[in-house]
Structure formats: C-alpha cells, structure tokens
PDB file of C-alpha atoms in Angstrom:
ATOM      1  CA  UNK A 237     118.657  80.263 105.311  1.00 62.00           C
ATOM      2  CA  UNK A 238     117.666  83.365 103.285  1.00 61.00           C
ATOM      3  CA  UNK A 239     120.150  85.997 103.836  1.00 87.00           C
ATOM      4  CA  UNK A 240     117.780  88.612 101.775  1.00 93.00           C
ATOM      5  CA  UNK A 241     114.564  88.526 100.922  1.00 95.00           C
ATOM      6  CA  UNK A 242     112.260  90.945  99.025  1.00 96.00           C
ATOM      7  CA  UNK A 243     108.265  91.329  99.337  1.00 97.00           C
ATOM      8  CA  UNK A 244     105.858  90.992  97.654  1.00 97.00           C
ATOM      9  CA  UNK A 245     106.681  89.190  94.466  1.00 96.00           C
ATOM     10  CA  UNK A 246     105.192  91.073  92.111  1.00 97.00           C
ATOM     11  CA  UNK A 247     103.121  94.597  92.164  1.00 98.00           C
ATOM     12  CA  UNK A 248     100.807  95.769  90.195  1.00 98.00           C
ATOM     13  CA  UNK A 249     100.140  99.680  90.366  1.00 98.00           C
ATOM     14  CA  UNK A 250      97.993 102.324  88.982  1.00 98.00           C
ATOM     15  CA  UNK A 251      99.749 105.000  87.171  1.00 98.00           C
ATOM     16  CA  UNK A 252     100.111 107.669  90.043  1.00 97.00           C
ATOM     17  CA  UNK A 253      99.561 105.252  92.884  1.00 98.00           C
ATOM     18  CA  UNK A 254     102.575 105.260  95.173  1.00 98.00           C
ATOM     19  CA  UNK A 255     103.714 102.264  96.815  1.00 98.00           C
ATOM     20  CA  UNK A 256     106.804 100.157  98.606  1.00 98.00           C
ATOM     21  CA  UNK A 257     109.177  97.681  98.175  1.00 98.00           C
ATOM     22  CA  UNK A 258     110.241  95.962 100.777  1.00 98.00           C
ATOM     23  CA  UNK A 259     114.064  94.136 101.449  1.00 97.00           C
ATOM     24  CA  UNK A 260     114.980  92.314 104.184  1.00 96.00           C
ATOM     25  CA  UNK A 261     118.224  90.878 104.660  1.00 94.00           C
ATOM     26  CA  UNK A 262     119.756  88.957 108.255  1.00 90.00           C
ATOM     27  CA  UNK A 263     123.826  89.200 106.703  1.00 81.00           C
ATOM     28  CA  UNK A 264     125.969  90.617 109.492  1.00 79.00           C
ATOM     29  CA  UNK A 265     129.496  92.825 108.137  1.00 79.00           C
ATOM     30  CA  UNK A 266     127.351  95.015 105.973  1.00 84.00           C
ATOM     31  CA  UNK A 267     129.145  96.597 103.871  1.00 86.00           C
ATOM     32  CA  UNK A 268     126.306  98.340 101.550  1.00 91.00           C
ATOM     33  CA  UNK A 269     122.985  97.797 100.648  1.00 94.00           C
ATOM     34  CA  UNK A 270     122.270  98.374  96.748  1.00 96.00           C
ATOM     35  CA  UNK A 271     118.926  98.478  95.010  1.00 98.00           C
ATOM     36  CA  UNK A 272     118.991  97.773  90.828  1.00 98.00           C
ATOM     37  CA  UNK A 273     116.619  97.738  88.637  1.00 98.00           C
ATOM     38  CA  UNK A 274     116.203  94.738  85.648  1.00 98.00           C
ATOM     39  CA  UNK A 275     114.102  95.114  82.526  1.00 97.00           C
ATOM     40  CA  UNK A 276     113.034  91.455  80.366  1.00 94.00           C
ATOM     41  CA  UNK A 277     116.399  90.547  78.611  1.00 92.00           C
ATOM     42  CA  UNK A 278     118.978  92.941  80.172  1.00 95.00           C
ATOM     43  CA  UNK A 279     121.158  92.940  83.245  1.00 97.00           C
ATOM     44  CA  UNK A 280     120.721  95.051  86.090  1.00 97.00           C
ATOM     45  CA  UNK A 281     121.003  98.430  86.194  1.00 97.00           C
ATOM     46  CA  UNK A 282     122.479 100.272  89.283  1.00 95.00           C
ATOM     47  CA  UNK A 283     120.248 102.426  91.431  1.00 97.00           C
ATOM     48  CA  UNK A 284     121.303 103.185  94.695  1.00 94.00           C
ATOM     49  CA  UNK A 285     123.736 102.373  97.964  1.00 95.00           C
ATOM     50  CA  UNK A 286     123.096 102.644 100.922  1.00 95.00           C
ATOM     51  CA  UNK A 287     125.382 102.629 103.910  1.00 90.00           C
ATOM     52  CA  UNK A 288     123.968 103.022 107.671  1.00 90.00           C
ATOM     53  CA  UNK A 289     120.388 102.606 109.418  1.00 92.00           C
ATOM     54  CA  UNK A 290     118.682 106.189 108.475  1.00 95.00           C
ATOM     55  CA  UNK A 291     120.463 106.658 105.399  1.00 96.00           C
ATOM     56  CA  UNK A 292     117.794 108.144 102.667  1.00 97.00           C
ATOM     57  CA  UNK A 293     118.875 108.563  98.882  1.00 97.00           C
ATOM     58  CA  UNK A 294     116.228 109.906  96.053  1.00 97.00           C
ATOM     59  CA  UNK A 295     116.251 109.843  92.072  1.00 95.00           C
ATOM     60  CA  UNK A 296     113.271 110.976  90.506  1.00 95.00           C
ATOM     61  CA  UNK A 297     110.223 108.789  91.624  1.00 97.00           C
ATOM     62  CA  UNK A 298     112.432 106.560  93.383  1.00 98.00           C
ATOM     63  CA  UNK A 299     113.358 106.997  97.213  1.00 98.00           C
ATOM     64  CA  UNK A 300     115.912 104.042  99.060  1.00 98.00           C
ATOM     65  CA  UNK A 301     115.469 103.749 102.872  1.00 98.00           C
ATOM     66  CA  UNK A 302     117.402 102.303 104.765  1.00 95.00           C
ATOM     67  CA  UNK A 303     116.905 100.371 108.795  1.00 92.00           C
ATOM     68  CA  UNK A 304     119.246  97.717 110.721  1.00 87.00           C
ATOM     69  CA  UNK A 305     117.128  95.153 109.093  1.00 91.00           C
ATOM     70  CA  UNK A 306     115.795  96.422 105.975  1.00 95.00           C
ATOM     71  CA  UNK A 307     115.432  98.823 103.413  1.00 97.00           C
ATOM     72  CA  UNK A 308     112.280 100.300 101.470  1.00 98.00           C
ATOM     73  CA  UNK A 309     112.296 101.343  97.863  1.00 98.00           C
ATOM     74  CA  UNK A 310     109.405 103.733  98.064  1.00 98.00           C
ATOM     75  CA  UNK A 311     107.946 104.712  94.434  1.00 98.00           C
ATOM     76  CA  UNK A 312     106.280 108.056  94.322  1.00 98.00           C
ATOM     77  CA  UNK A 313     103.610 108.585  91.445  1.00 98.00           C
ATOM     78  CA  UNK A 314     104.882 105.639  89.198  1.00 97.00           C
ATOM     79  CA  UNK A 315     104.666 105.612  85.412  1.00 98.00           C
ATOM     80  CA  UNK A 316     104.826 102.978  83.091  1.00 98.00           C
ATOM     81  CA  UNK A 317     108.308 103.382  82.348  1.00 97.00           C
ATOM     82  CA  UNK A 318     108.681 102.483  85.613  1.00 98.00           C
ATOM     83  CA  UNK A 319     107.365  98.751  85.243  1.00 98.00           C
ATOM     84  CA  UNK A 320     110.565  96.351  85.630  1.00 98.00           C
ATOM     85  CA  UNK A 321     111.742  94.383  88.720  1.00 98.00           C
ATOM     86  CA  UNK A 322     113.767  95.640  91.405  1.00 98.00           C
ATOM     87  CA  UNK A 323     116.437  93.611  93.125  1.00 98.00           C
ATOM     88  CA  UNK A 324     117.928  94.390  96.239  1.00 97.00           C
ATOM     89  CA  UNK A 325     121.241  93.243  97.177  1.00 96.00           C
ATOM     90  CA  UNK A 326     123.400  92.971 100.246  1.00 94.00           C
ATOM     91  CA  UNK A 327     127.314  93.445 100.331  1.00 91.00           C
ATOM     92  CA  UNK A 328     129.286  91.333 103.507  1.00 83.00           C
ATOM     93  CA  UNK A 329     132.642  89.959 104.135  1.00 77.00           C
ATOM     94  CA  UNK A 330     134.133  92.541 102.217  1.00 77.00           C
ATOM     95  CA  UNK A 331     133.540  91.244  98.615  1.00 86.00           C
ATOM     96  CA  UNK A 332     130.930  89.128  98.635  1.00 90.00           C
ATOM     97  CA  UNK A 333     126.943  89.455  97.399  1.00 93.00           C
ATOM     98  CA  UNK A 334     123.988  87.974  98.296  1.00 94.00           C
ATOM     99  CA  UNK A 335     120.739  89.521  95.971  1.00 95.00           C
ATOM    100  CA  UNK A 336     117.207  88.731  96.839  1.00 95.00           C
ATOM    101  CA  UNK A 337     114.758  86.825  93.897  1.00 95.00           C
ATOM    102  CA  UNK A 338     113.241  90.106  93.075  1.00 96.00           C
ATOM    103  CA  UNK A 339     109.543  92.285  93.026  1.00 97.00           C
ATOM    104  CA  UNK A 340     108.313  92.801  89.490  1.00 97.00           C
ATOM    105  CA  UNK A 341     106.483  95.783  89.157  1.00 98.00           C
ATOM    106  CA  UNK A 342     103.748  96.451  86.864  1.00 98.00           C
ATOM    107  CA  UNK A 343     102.454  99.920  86.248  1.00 98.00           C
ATOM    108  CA  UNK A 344      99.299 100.506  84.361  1.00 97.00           C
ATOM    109  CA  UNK A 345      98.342 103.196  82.065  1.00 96.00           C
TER     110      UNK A 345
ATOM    111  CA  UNK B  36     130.976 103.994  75.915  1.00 89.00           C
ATOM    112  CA  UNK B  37     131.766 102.515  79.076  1.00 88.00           C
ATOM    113  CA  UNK B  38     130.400  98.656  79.073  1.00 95.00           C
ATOM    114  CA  UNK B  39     130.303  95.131  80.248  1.00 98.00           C
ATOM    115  CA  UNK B  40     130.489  92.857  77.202  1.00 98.00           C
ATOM    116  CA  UNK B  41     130.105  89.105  77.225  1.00 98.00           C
ATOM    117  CA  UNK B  42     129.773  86.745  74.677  1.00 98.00           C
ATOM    118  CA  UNK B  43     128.204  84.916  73.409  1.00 98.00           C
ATOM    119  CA  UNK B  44     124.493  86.067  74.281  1.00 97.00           C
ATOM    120  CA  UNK B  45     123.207  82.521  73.824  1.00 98.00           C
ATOM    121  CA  UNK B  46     124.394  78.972  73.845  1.00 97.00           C
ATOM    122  CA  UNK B  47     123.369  75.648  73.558  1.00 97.00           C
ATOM    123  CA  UNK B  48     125.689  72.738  74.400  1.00 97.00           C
ATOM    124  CA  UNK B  49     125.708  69.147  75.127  1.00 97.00           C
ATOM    125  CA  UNK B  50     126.605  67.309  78.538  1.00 98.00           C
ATOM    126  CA  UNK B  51     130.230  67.222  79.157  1.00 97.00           C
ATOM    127  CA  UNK B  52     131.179  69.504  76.388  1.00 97.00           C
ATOM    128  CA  UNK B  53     133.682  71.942  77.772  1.00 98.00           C
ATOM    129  CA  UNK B  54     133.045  76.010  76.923  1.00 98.00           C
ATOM    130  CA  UNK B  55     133.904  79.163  77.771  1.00 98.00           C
ATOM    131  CA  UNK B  56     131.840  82.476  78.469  1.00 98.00           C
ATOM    132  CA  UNK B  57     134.047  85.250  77.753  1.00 98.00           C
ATOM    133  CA  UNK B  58     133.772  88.685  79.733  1.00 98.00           C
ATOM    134  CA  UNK B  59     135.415  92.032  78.744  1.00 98.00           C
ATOM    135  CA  UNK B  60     135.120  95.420  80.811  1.00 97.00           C
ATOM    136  CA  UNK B  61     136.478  99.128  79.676  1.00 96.00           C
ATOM    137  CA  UNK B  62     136.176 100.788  82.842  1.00 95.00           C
ATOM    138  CA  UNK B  63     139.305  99.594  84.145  1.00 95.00           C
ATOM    139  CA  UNK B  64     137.729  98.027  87.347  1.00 95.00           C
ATOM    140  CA  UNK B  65     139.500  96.128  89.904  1.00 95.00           C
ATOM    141  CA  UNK B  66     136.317  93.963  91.108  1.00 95.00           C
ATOM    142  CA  UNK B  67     134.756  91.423  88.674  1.00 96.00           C
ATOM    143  CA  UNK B  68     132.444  88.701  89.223  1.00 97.00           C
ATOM    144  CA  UNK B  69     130.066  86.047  87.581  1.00 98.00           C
ATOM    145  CA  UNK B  70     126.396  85.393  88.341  1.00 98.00           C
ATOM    146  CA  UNK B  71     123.417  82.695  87.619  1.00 98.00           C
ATOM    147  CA  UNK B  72     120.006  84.144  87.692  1.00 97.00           C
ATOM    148  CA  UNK B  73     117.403  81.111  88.186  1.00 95.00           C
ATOM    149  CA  UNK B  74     113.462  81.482  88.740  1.00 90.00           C
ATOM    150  CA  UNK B  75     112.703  82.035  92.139  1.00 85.00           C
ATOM    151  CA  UNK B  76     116.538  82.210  93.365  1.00 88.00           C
ATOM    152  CA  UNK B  77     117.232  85.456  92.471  1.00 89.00           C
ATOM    153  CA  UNK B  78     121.094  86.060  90.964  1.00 95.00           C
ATOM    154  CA  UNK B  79     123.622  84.254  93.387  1.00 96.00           C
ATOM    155  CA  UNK B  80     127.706  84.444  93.071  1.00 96.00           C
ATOM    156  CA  UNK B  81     130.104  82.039  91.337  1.00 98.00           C
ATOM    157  CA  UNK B  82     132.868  83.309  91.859  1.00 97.00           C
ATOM    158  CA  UNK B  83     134.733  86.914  91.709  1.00 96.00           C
ATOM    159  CA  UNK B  84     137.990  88.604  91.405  1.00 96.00           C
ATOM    160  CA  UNK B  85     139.367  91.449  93.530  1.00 94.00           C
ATOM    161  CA  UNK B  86     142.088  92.028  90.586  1.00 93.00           C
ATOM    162  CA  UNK B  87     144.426  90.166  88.193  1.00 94.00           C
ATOM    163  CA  UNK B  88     145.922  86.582  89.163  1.00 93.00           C
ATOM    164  CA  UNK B  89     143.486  87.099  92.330  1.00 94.00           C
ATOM    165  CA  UNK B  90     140.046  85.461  92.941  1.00 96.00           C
ATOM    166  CA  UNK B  91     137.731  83.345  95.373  1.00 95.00           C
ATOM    167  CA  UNK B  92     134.708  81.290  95.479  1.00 95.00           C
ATOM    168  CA  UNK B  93     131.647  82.933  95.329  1.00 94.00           C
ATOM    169  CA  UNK B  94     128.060  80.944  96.828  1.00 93.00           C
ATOM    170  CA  UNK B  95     127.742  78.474  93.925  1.00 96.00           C
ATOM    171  CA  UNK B  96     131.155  77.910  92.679  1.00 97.00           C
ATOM    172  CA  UNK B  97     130.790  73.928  92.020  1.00 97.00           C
ATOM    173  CA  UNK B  98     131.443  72.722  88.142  1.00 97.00           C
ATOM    174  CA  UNK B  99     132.770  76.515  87.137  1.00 98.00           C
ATOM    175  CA  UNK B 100     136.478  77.864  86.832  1.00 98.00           C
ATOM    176  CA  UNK B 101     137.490  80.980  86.535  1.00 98.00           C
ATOM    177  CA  UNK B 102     140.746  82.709  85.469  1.00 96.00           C
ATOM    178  CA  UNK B 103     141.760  86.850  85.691  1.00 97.00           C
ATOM    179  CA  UNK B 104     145.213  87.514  83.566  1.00 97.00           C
ATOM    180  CA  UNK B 105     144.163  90.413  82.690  1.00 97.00           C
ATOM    181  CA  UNK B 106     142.521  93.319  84.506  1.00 97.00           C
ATOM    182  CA  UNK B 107     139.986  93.589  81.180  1.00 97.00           C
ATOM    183  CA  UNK B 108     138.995  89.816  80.793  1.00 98.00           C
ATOM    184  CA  UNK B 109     137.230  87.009  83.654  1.00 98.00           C
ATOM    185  CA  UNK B 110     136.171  84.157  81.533  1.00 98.00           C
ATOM    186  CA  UNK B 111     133.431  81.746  82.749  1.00 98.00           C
ATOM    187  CA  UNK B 112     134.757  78.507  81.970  1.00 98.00           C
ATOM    188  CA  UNK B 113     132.971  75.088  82.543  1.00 98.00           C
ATOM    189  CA  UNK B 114     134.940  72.215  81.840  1.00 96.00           C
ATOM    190  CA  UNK B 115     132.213  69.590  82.286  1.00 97.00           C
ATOM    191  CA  UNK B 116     128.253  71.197  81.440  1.00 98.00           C
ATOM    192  CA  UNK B 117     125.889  69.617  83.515  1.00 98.00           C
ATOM    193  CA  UNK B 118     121.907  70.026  82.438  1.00 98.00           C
ATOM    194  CA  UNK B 119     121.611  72.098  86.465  1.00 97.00           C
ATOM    195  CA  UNK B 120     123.915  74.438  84.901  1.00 98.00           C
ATOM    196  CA  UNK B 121     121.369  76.048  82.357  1.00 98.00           C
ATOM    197  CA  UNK B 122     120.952  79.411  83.255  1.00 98.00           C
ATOM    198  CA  UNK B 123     121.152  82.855  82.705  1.00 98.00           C
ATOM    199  CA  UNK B 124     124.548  83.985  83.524  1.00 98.00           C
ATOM    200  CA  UNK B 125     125.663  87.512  84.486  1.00 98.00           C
ATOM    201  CA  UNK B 126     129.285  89.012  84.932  1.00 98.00           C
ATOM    202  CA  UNK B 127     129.844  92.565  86.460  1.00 97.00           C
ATOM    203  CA  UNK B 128     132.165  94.431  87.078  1.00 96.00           C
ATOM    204  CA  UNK B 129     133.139  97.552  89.944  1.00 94.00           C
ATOM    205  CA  UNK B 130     135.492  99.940  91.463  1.00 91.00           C
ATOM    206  CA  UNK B 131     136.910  98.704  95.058  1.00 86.00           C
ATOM    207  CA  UNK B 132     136.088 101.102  97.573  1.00 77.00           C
ATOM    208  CA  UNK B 133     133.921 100.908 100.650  1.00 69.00           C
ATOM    209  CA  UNK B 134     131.060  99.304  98.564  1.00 75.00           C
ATOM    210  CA  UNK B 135     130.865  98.260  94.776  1.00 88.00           C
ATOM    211  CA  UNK B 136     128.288  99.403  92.685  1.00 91.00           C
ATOM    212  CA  UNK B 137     128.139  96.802  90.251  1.00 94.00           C
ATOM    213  CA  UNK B 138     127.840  97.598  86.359  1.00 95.00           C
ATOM    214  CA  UNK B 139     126.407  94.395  84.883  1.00 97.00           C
ATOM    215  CA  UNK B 140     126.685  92.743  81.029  1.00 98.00           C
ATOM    216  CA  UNK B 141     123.818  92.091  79.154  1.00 97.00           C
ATOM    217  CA  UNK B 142     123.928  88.116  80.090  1.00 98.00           C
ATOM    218  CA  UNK B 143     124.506  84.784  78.474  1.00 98.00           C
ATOM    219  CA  UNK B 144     121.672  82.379  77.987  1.00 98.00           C
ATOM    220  CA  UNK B 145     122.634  78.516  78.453  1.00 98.00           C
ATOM    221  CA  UNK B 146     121.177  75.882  77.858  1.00 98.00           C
ATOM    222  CA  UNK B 147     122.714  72.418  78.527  1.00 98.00           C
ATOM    223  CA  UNK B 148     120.978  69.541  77.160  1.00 97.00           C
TER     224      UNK B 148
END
C-alpha cells in the first residue's frame, strides 16, 4: 500500500509555462508534509513544510499547497534552472518518513 | 559550512563482505537517519536515531545495523552484503521539533556483486 504517491512521473515544460505537481499521501498522525528538490548525483535539498490543510508557503517560482489529502507544488514561469525532480515526503508517528518515487521536471529553453 | 558528510561516495564489494558507511554531521542535530533510493521506489527509511545510544527501525531495516555513540557520527553498517542491497544510500540529519526538515549528504553508491 502506497502511503505517498506523486504524479506524473516526469514533466516536461516550456520555459515560462506554469504547471503542478501533484502529492498524495493516505499516512494518518501527520506530522509535516515536506517538498525537496534532487539534482543527478546529489541528495535532496530542502524546500518547504507544511503543517495543516490550507497552509500555503512560496519561494521564488515555487508555491507548496497544502489539502487533507494532498499537496501541490505549483511552478510559476519555470526556467531551466529549475529542471530537477521534486520529492515529496510525509512525516507520521512522530519520527518516521515515508517519500514518494519522485516527478522529474524538465524545462526547456 | 554546515554539512552532511558520508564516506565513501562509492563502493564496490563482494557478497558477505562486511563494511561500513560512515556519516558525520556539524550541525549538532539530534535526529539522524539512513536512506536507500531505488528506481521507481523513491528513498525509503532504514533506520534513524532520535539522539545518542537511541534508535529504531526504519521501513527497510533487514541486513543493516546501525550504531549512534556520538551525537556527530550514525554509521551504516552491513555485516553480511547481499547483491538486493546495491543502492544509493542517503543519511540526513535534523533538528527535533514539531517536524524535521531534513539536511541530506551527498550519498554513497553501492554496488554488491
């Protein structure tokens, strides 16, 4: 049983064309909802928590949502630098993680 | 510079061959814990450690041990390499607080032949 899962896969944008990411998760005890972001050969890089259902936090092009069931990681206007995947993960029972497999985003010049 | 460090960055080991994966953090966290990353699955917990001399099973915590004597250091240690447990392998570290943003080490590439 999935306890998050992200859509779509993979993404493929136009420079300026805006878009979401989509995370799902079914985990009860949530204790946060984080969104990183993971370029080829690194480890993820910290983004965003969010706490409660209507929770909103921005940086730059990036905007986390947040609902009872999901969360949205709406990019505004990508660039290229923006191109990596995005993981969402989901903390519950205090100390534990469960992440979802991922979308890879691919913006184009 | 505030930093996860593991080493080493890449390994490649026979069956049954015991090794370690060490992990050092400067940030003086309380909350540590070890990741795989596998195609398709997405990163999924080993194990993790709320602070020295304490820690707990994460979601995949068969063929791996851990140890946390000191706040700094959580090595990765498997005793018996299986080929199922090549991977890319991730610690992290965090703050304890009402949610732990996780600051993650640049990963250790096995391979387990």
């Amino acid at each position: 049983e999935d306890q998050v899962t992200q859509s779509p896969e993979a993404l493929r944008l136009q420079e300026g064309e805006s878009s979401s990411l989509n995370c799902s998760y079914t985990v009860s005890g949530l204790r946060g909802l984080f969104w990183y972001r993971q370029d080829p050969g690194k480890g993820p890089e910290f983004l965003f928590t969010l706490y409660s259902a209507g929770e909103e936090k921005e940086k730059e092009r990036l905007k986390a949502t947040l609902t009872k069931k999901e969360s949205f990681l709406h990019i505004t206007a990508p660039k290229p630098e923006d191109s990596a995947t995005y993981l969402c993960a989901v903390q519950w029972n205090f100390n534990k993680f469960y992440f979802g497999s991922g979308t890879k985003l691919n913006v184009k010049p | 510079e505030a930093q996860v460090t593991q080493n080493p960055r890449y390994l490649i080991t026979v069956t049954g061959k015991k090794l370690t994966v060490t992990c050092s953090q400067n940030m003086n966290h309380e909350y540590m814990s070890w990741y795989r990353q596998d195609p398709g699955l997405g990163l999924r917990q080993i194990y993790y450690s709320m602070n020295v001399e304490v820690t707990d099973k994460g979601d995949v915590p068969e063929g791996y041990k851990v140890s946390r004597k000191e706040k700094r250091n959580f090595p990765l240690i498997l005793e018996s390499p299986s080929p199922n447990q090549t991977s890319l392998y991730f610690c992290a570290s965090s703050f304890s607080g009402r949610a732990y943003e996780q600051y993650f080490g640049p990963g250790t590439r096995l391979t387990v032949t």
